[in-house]
Amino acid sequence: MSTALVIGGGPAGLMAAEELARAGHPVILAEAMPTPARKFLMAGKSGLNLTRNEPLPQFMQNLSFGAQDDPPPCLADPDAVFGPEDAMSWASGLGIELFTGSTGRVFPVGMKASPLLRAWLARLRGAGVEIRTRWRWQGWDDGGFAFDTPQGRQAIRPGVAVLALGGASWPRLGADGSWQPDLAAQGVQVAPFRPANMGLRVAWSAPMRRHFGQPVKATAIRAGDTVSRGEWVISRHGMEGGGIYAVSAAIRDGAPATLDLAPDLSHAALSARFAGTRGKISIGNWLRRVLGDPVRAALMLEWGRPFPDTAEGWAALAKTLPIRHDGPMGLDRAISSAGGIRFAALSPSLGLRALPGVFAAGEMLDWEAPTGGYLLTHCLGTGRQAGRAAARYLSEVRR
């Protein structure tokens, strides 16, 4: 029986391997790192946000596809898309109890990623998937897939292959985008990688250092038509955290960004607060009193100059404080990446048109999604789709 090869042991690769094994095919999964799914484990350290419990049409609106405005054929059929219900059912099938938070985010009750991964790897091995770690793909060699391994150079000539090598963010965890030249040399169209779900670089003034590591709550970030009410953190590098990640793509693509320091107050209500007598207190203490928070007052002092001289002006500034940044952080600090294999290079079943019998999934593809459950669910979904298509390909070849 022909062997199926999956290259990459992240969520997309593991899901593809599971689908191939479920279809009855022997599977070898090659992973470059000492253990699989390192980025998955890192993302789940502070709480694994598996998916977002919302209707599928709303869920899909948070997915974008490189230069395309419309979903590519492989993601245009709602019946074939892996959505929130699928993700929750899959995790429950691994014995993981879930709960949905107030914002619709879905987490394991234990919050961590490691119990889910242990259960998943055990199920894969029980299904016959052979996981080979420290196997780094080196392209093709005499028609086979070549690897650097602890045993020296090895080559595999499988009946079908699924590539799930990841994007180019967090390279220390294994996904460095080094596969691009090999695929481009085979005629596969690849869009350059760009950071996604990343923070903004800010050269903070000296007074801001006391606030490094502090969360910024109860604000709204606006970038173009996108608004985020999520919490973010003042770091020594700049602005980081979920609240800024949600609007980072719009800012990366050129949208000006502003910060609303009192999103729950109208302009009139905020003007009334600023109309109170300041007296002899310092402007910093006055802003802390009006805004009710020393961190938001510090941001007003940092980005608000020159200061207005009327209550209405102060309110307008607090509602649309310009975020003065030095651009997005790079791929080494980004949660994910945009760019990758263009959908024009793929069949509707995620097969590479230039390489029959080779499929691709996960962050290798030219799509992006925000954190908050969207990114992980779509990685799982493309892995499932590529694995099922690869299994069908093997079955057809055997006829």
Coordinates of C-alpha atoms in Angstrom, one line a residue:
M1 CA 0.0 0.0 0.0
S2 CA 1.3 3.5 -0.9
T3 CA 2.6 5.6 1.9
A4 CA 1.3 9.1 2.6
L5 CA 3.8 11.7 3.7
V6 CA 2.9 14.8 5.8
I7 CA 5.6 17.4 6.3
G8 CA 5.1 19.6 9.3
G9 CA 3.8 18.7 12.7
G10 CA 1.7 21.7 13.5
P11 CA -2.2 21.7 13.8
A12 CA -2.7 21.6 10.0
G13 CA -0.2 18.8 9.5
L14 CA -1.5 16.7 12.4
M15 CA -5.1 17.1 11.1
A16 CA -4.0 16.0 7.6
A17 CA -2.2 13.0 9.0
E18 CA -5.3 12.0 11.0
E19 CA -7.6 12.2 7.9
L20 CA -5.2 10.1 5.9
A21 CA -4.9 7.5 8.7
R22 CA -8.7 7.4 9.1
A23 CA -9.0 6.6 5.4
G24 CA -6.8 3.5 6.0
H25 CA -3.5 4.8 4.5
P26 CA -0.1 4.3 6.2
V27 CA 1.2 7.8 7.2
I28 CA 4.7 9.2 7.9
L29 CA 4.7 12.6 9.5
A30 CA 8.0 14.4 9.3
E31 CA 8.7 17.3 11.8
A32 CA 11.8 19.4 11.8
M33 CA 11.7 20.2 15.5
P34 CA 12.4 17.8 18.4
T35 CA 8.7 17.6 19.2
P36 CA 5.5 18.4 17.2
A37 CA 3.3 21.5 17.5
R38 CA 5.7 23.8 19.4
K39 CA 3.9 26.9 18.2
F40 CA 0.6 25.4 19.2
L41 CA 1.9 24.8 22.7
M42 CA 3.4 28.3 23.0
A43 CA 0.1 29.9 21.8
G44 CA -1.8 27.9 24.5
K45 CA 0.5 28.8 27.4
S46 CA -1.8 31.6 28.6
G47 CA -5.0 29.8 27.7
L48 CA -5.7 27.9 24.5
N49 CA -8.3 29.8 22.5
L50 CA -9.5 27.0 20.3
T51 CA -12.2 28.8 18.3
R52 CA -15.0 31.4 18.5
N53 CA -18.5 30.2 19.2
E54 CA -20.5 32.2 16.5
P55 CA -22.4 31.5 13.3
L56 CA -20.3 30.3 10.4
P57 CA -21.0 33.3 8.1
Q58 CA -19.9 35.7 10.8
F59 CA -16.9 33.5 11.6
M60 CA -15.8 33.4 7.9
Q61 CA -15.9 37.2 7.7
N62 CA -12.7 37.3 9.7
L63 CA -10.7 35.4 7.1
S64 CA -8.9 37.3 4.2
F65 CA -7.2 35.8 1.2
G66 CA -4.2 37.8 0.0
A67 CA -5.0 39.8 -3.1
Q68 CA -8.4 38.1 -3.5
D69 CA -11.6 39.8 -2.3
D70 CA -13.8 36.7 -2.5
P71 CA -13.1 33.3 -0.9
P72 CA -11.1 30.9 -3.1
P73 CA -13.0 27.8 -4.3
C74 CA -11.5 25.6 -1.6
L75 CA -13.2 27.8 1.1
A76 CA -16.3 28.9 -0.8
D77 CA -18.5 25.9 0.0
P78 CA -20.0 26.4 3.5
D79 CA -20.7 22.6 3.7
A80 CA -17.0 21.9 3.3
V81 CA -15.6 24.5 5.7
F82 CA -14.4 23.5 9.1
G83 CA -16.1 25.9 11.5
P84 CA -16.5 26.5 15.2
E85 CA -18.9 23.6 15.7
D86 CA -16.4 21.3 14.0
A87 CA -13.6 22.5 16.1
M88 CA -15.5 22.0 19.4
S89 CA -16.7 18.6 18.3
W90 CA -13.1 17.6 17.4
A91 CA -11.7 18.7 20.8
S92 CA -14.6 17.0 22.7
G93 CA -13.8 13.8 20.8
L94 CA -10.3 13.9 22.3
G95 CA -11.8 14.0 25.8
I96 CA -11.3 17.8 26.3
E97 CA -14.0 19.6 28.2
L98 CA -14.7 23.1 26.8
F99 CA -16.3 26.3 27.9
T100 CA -17.4 29.5 26.1
G101 CA -16.4 32.8 27.6
S102 CA -18.4 36.0 27.6
T103 CA -16.9 37.2 24.3
G104 CA -17.7 33.9 22.5
R105 CA -14.1 32.6 22.8
V106 CA -13.9 28.8 23.4
F107 CA -11.3 27.4 25.8
P108 CA -10.5 24.0 27.4
V109 CA -11.7 24.0 31.0
G110 CA -8.1 23.4 32.0
M111 CA -7.0 26.3 29.7
K112 CA -3.8 24.6 28.5
A113 CA -2.9 23.2 25.1
S114 CA -0.7 20.3 26.4
P115 CA -3.5 17.9 27.5
L116 CA -5.2 18.3 24.1
L117 CA -1.9 17.7 22.2
R118 CA -1.0 14.7 24.3
A119 CA -4.4 13.1 23.6
W120 CA -4.2 14.0 19.9
L121 CA -0.7 12.5 19.5
A122 CA -1.7 9.3 21.3
R123 CA -4.7 8.9 19.0
L124 CA -2.5 9.5 15.9
R125 CA 0.0 6.9 17.0
G126 CA -2.8 4.5 17.8
A127 CA -4.0 5.0 14.3
G128 CA -0.6 4.0 12.9
V129 CA 0.8 7.4 12.1
E130 CA 4.6 7.3 12.3
I131 CA 6.0 10.6 13.7
R132 CA 9.6 11.3 12.8
T133 CA 11.1 14.3 14.6
R134 CA 14.2 16.2 13.7
W135 CA 13.5 15.5 10.0
R136 CA 14.0 18.7 8.2
W137 CA 12.8 18.9 4.6
Q138 CA 15.5 19.8 2.0
G139 CA 13.4 19.8 -1.2
W140 CA 13.5 17.1 -3.8
D141 CA 16.2 14.5 -4.6
D142 CA 15.8 12.3 -7.7
G143 CA 12.0 12.6 -7.5
G144 CA 11.8 11.9 -3.8
F145 CA 11.4 14.2 -0.8
A146 CA 14.8 14.7 0.8
F147 CA 15.4 15.2 4.5
D148 CA 18.3 16.0 6.8
T149 CA 17.8 13.6 9.8
P150 CA 19.8 12.4 12.8
Q151 CA 20.6 9.3 10.7
G152 CA 21.9 11.4 7.8
R153 CA 20.3 12.3 4.5
Q154 CA 17.1 10.4 3.8
A155 CA 14.7 10.4 0.9
I156 CA 11.0 9.3 0.8
R157 CA 9.0 8.6 -2.4
P158 CA 5.4 8.6 -1.1
G159 CA 2.2 8.0 -3.0
V160 CA 0.9 11.4 -1.9
A161 CA 2.2 14.3 0.2
V162 CA 0.7 17.1 2.3
L163 CA 2.9 20.1 3.0
A164 CA 2.1 21.9 6.2
L165 CA 5.3 23.7 6.9
G166 CA 3.8 26.8 8.4
G167 CA 4.4 30.5 7.6
A168 CA 7.3 32.6 8.7
S169 CA 6.5 33.9 12.1
W170 CA 8.1 32.8 15.4
P171 CA 11.0 31.1 13.4
R172 CA 12.6 29.8 16.6
L173 CA 9.6 27.5 16.9
G174 CA 10.2 25.9 13.5
A175 CA 8.2 27.9 10.9
D176 CA 10.7 30.1 9.1
G177 CA 9.4 30.1 5.5
S178 CA 12.6 28.5 4.2
W179 CA 10.5 26.3 1.9
Q180 CA 9.7 29.1 -0.5
P181 CA 12.6 28.8 -2.9
D182 CA 12.0 25.1 -3.3
L183 CA 8.4 25.5 -4.2
A184 CA 9.1 28.5 -6.4
A185 CA 11.7 26.5 -8.3
Q186 CA 8.9 24.0 -9.1
G187 CA 6.7 26.6 -10.6
V188 CA 4.5 27.2 -7.5
Q189 CA 3.4 30.9 -7.1
V190 CA 4.3 32.2 -3.7
A191 CA 3.4 35.7 -2.2
P192 CA 6.0 37.3 0.0
F193 CA 5.5 36.8 3.7
R194 CA 4.4 39.8 5.9
P195 CA 3.8 39.9 9.6
A196 CA 0.2 39.4 10.8
N197 CA -1.3 39.6 14.3
M198 CA 1.7 41.6 15.4
G199 CA 2.3 44.6 17.7
L200 CA 3.4 48.1 16.8
R201 CA 6.9 49.4 17.4
V202 CA 6.8 52.5 19.6
A203 CA 9.8 54.6 20.8
W204 CA 8.3 55.4 24.2
S205 CA 9.6 58.4 26.1
A206 CA 11.4 57.9 29.4
P207 CA 8.3 58.5 31.6
M208 CA 6.5 55.6 29.9
R209 CA 9.0 53.1 31.2
R210 CA 7.2 52.8 34.5
H211 CA 4.2 51.4 32.7
F212 CA 6.0 48.7 30.8
G213 CA 4.1 45.4 31.2
Q214 CA 0.9 47.1 32.2
P215 CA -2.4 46.2 30.4
V216 CA -4.4 48.9 28.8
K217 CA -8.1 48.3 29.4
A218 CA -11.4 50.0 28.5
T219 CA -10.1 51.6 25.3
A220 CA -11.0 51.2 21.6
I221 CA -8.4 51.2 18.8
R222 CA -9.7 52.3 15.4
A223 CA -7.9 51.6 12.1
G224 CA -9.9 52.4 9.0
D225 CA -13.2 50.5 9.3
T226 CA -11.8 48.2 11.9
V227 CA -12.4 48.7 15.7
S228 CA -10.9 46.7 18.6
R229 CA -12.1 46.9 22.2
G230 CA -9.6 44.2 23.3
E231 CA -7.0 44.6 26.0
W232 CA -3.4 45.3 25.0
V233 CA -0.1 45.8 26.8
I234 CA 2.5 48.5 26.9
S235 CA 5.9 46.7 26.4
R236 CA 9.4 48.0 25.9
H237 CA 9.0 47.2 22.3
G238 CA 5.7 49.1 21.8
M239 CA 2.1 47.9 21.7
E240 CA 1.4 44.2 22.0
G241 CA -1.5 41.9 22.8
G242 CA -4.9 40.8 21.4
G243 CA -6.4 44.3 21.3
I244 CA -3.7 45.6 18.8
Y245 CA -3.4 42.3 16.9
A246 CA -7.1 42.6 15.9
V247 CA -6.5 45.8 14.0
S248 CA -2.8 45.2 13.0
A249 CA -3.5 44.1 9.5
A250 CA -5.3 47.4 8.7
I251 CA -2.5 49.4 10.2
R252 CA 0.1 47.4 8.4
D253 CA -1.7 48.1 5.1
G254 CA -1.7 51.9 5.7
A255 CA -4.7 52.8 7.8
P256 CA -4.2 55.6 10.3
A257 CA -4.8 54.4 13.9
T258 CA -6.4 56.3 16.8
L259 CA -7.1 55.4 20.4
D260 CA -10.4 56.1 22.1
L261 CA -9.6 56.5 25.8
A262 CA -13.3 56.5 26.9
P263 CA -15.3 54.4 24.4
D264 CA -18.2 54.1 26.8
L265 CA -18.7 57.9 27.1
S266 CA -20.1 60.2 24.5
H267 CA -18.2 63.3 23.4
A268 CA -20.7 65.5 25.3
A269 CA -20.3 63.4 28.5
L270 CA -16.5 63.5 28.3
S271 CA -16.5 67.3 27.6
A272 CA -18.5 67.7 30.8
R273 CA -15.8 65.9 32.7
F274 CA -13.0 68.0 31.2
A275 CA -15.0 71.2 31.9
G276 CA -14.4 70.8 35.6
T277 CA -11.9 73.2 37.2
R278 CA -8.4 72.0 37.1
G279 CA -7.1 74.3 39.8
K280 CA -3.4 74.1 40.8
I281 CA -2.9 70.3 40.3
S282 CA -0.5 69.1 37.6
I283 CA -1.9 68.2 34.2
G284 CA -0.9 64.6 34.8
N285 CA -3.0 64.4 38.0
W286 CA -5.8 66.2 36.4
L287 CA -5.9 63.7 33.5
R288 CA -5.8 60.8 35.9
R289 CA -8.8 62.3 37.7
V290 CA -10.8 62.9 34.5
L291 CA -9.9 59.6 32.8
G292 CA -10.0 57.5 36.0
D293 CA -6.8 55.6 35.1
P294 CA -3.1 56.4 35.3
V295 CA -2.2 54.3 32.3
R296 CA -4.7 56.1 30.0
A297 CA -3.6 59.4 31.4
A298 CA 0.0 58.5 30.6
L299 CA -1.0 57.7 27.0
M300 CA -2.7 61.1 26.7
L301 CA 0.5 62.8 27.9
E302 CA 2.6 60.7 25.5
W303 CA 0.6 61.3 22.3
G304 CA -1.6 64.3 23.0
R305 CA 0.7 67.2 22.5
P306 CA 0.1 70.0 21.7
F307 CA -2.7 70.0 24.2
P308 CA -6.0 71.7 23.5
D309 CA -7.3 74.7 25.5
T310 CA -11.0 73.9 25.7
A311 CA -13.1 71.1 27.3
E312 CA -14.5 70.1 23.8
G313 CA -11.0 69.9 22.4
W314 CA -9.8 67.7 25.3
A315 CA -12.7 65.4 24.8
A316 CA -12.1 65.2 21.0
L317 CA -8.5 64.4 21.6
A318 CA -9.3 61.7 24.2
K319 CA -11.8 60.1 21.7
T320 CA -9.4 60.2 18.7
L321 CA -5.9 60.1 20.2
P322 CA -3.4 59.5 17.4
I323 CA -1.3 56.4 17.9
R324 CA 2.3 57.5 17.1
H325 CA 4.2 54.4 16.1
D326 CA 7.1 53.3 14.0
G327 CA 5.4 50.6 12.0
P328 CA 4.5 46.9 12.7
M329 CA 6.8 44.5 14.5
G330 CA 8.6 42.0 12.3
L331 CA 8.0 38.4 11.6
D332 CA 10.2 37.3 14.5
R333 CA 7.6 38.8 17.0
A334 CA 4.4 38.3 14.9
I335 CA 1.9 35.7 16.0
S336 CA 1.3 34.7 12.4
S337 CA 2.1 35.7 8.9
A338 CA 0.3 36.8 5.7
G339 CA 1.5 35.6 2.3
G340 CA 2.4 32.1 1.2
I341 CA 1.2 29.9 -1.6
R342 CA -1.2 31.8 -3.8
F343 CA -4.6 30.3 -4.3
A344 CA -4.1 30.5 -8.1
A345 CA -1.5 27.8 -7.6
L346 CA -3.9 25.5 -5.9
S347 CA -6.8 23.3 -7.1
P348 CA -10.2 23.6 -5.2
S349 CA -9.0 20.6 -3.1
L350 CA -5.7 22.4 -2.1
G351 CA -3.6 20.4 -4.5
L352 CA -0.6 22.1 -6.0
R353 CA -1.3 22.5 -9.8
A354 CA 2.4 22.3 -10.6
L355 CA 3.0 19.2 -8.5
P356 CA 0.3 16.5 -8.9
G357 CA -0.1 14.4 -5.8
V358 CA 1.2 17.2 -3.5
F359 CA -1.3 19.2 -1.3
A360 CA -0.7 22.1 1.0
A361 CA -2.4 23.4 4.2
G362 CA -2.2 25.8 7.1
E363 CA -0.2 29.0 7.2
M364 CA 1.7 28.0 4.1
L365 CA -1.4 29.4 2.2
D366 CA -1.9 33.0 1.3
W367 CA -4.6 33.8 3.9
E368 CA -4.7 35.5 7.3
A369 CA -7.1 35.6 10.2
P370 CA -7.0 37.4 13.6
T371 CA -6.3 35.6 16.8
G372 CA -9.2 34.8 19.1
G373 CA -9.8 31.3 17.7
Y374 CA -10.1 32.2 14.0
L375 CA -6.4 31.4 13.1
L376 CA -6.3 28.0 14.8
T377 CA -9.6 26.9 13.5
H378 CA -8.8 27.7 9.9
C379 CA -5.4 25.9 10.3
L380 CA -7.2 22.8 11.5
G381 CA -9.8 23.2 8.7
T382 CA -7.3 23.4 5.8
G383 CA -5.4 20.5 7.3
R384 CA -8.6 18.4 7.3
Q385 CA -9.5 19.4 3.7
A386 CA -6.0 18.7 2.4
G387 CA -5.8 15.4 4.2
R388 CA -9.2 14.3 2.9
A389 CA -8.2 15.3 -0.7
A390 CA -4.9 13.5 -0.4
A391 CA -6.7 10.3 0.8
R392 CA -9.0 10.5 -2.2
Y393 CA -6.1 11.0 -4.5
L394 CA -4.4 7.8 -3.1
S395 CA -7.6 5.8 -3.5
E396 CA -8.0 6.9 -7.1
V397 CA -4.4 6.0 -7.9
R398 CA -4.9 2.5 -6.5
R399 CA -7.8 1.8 -8.8

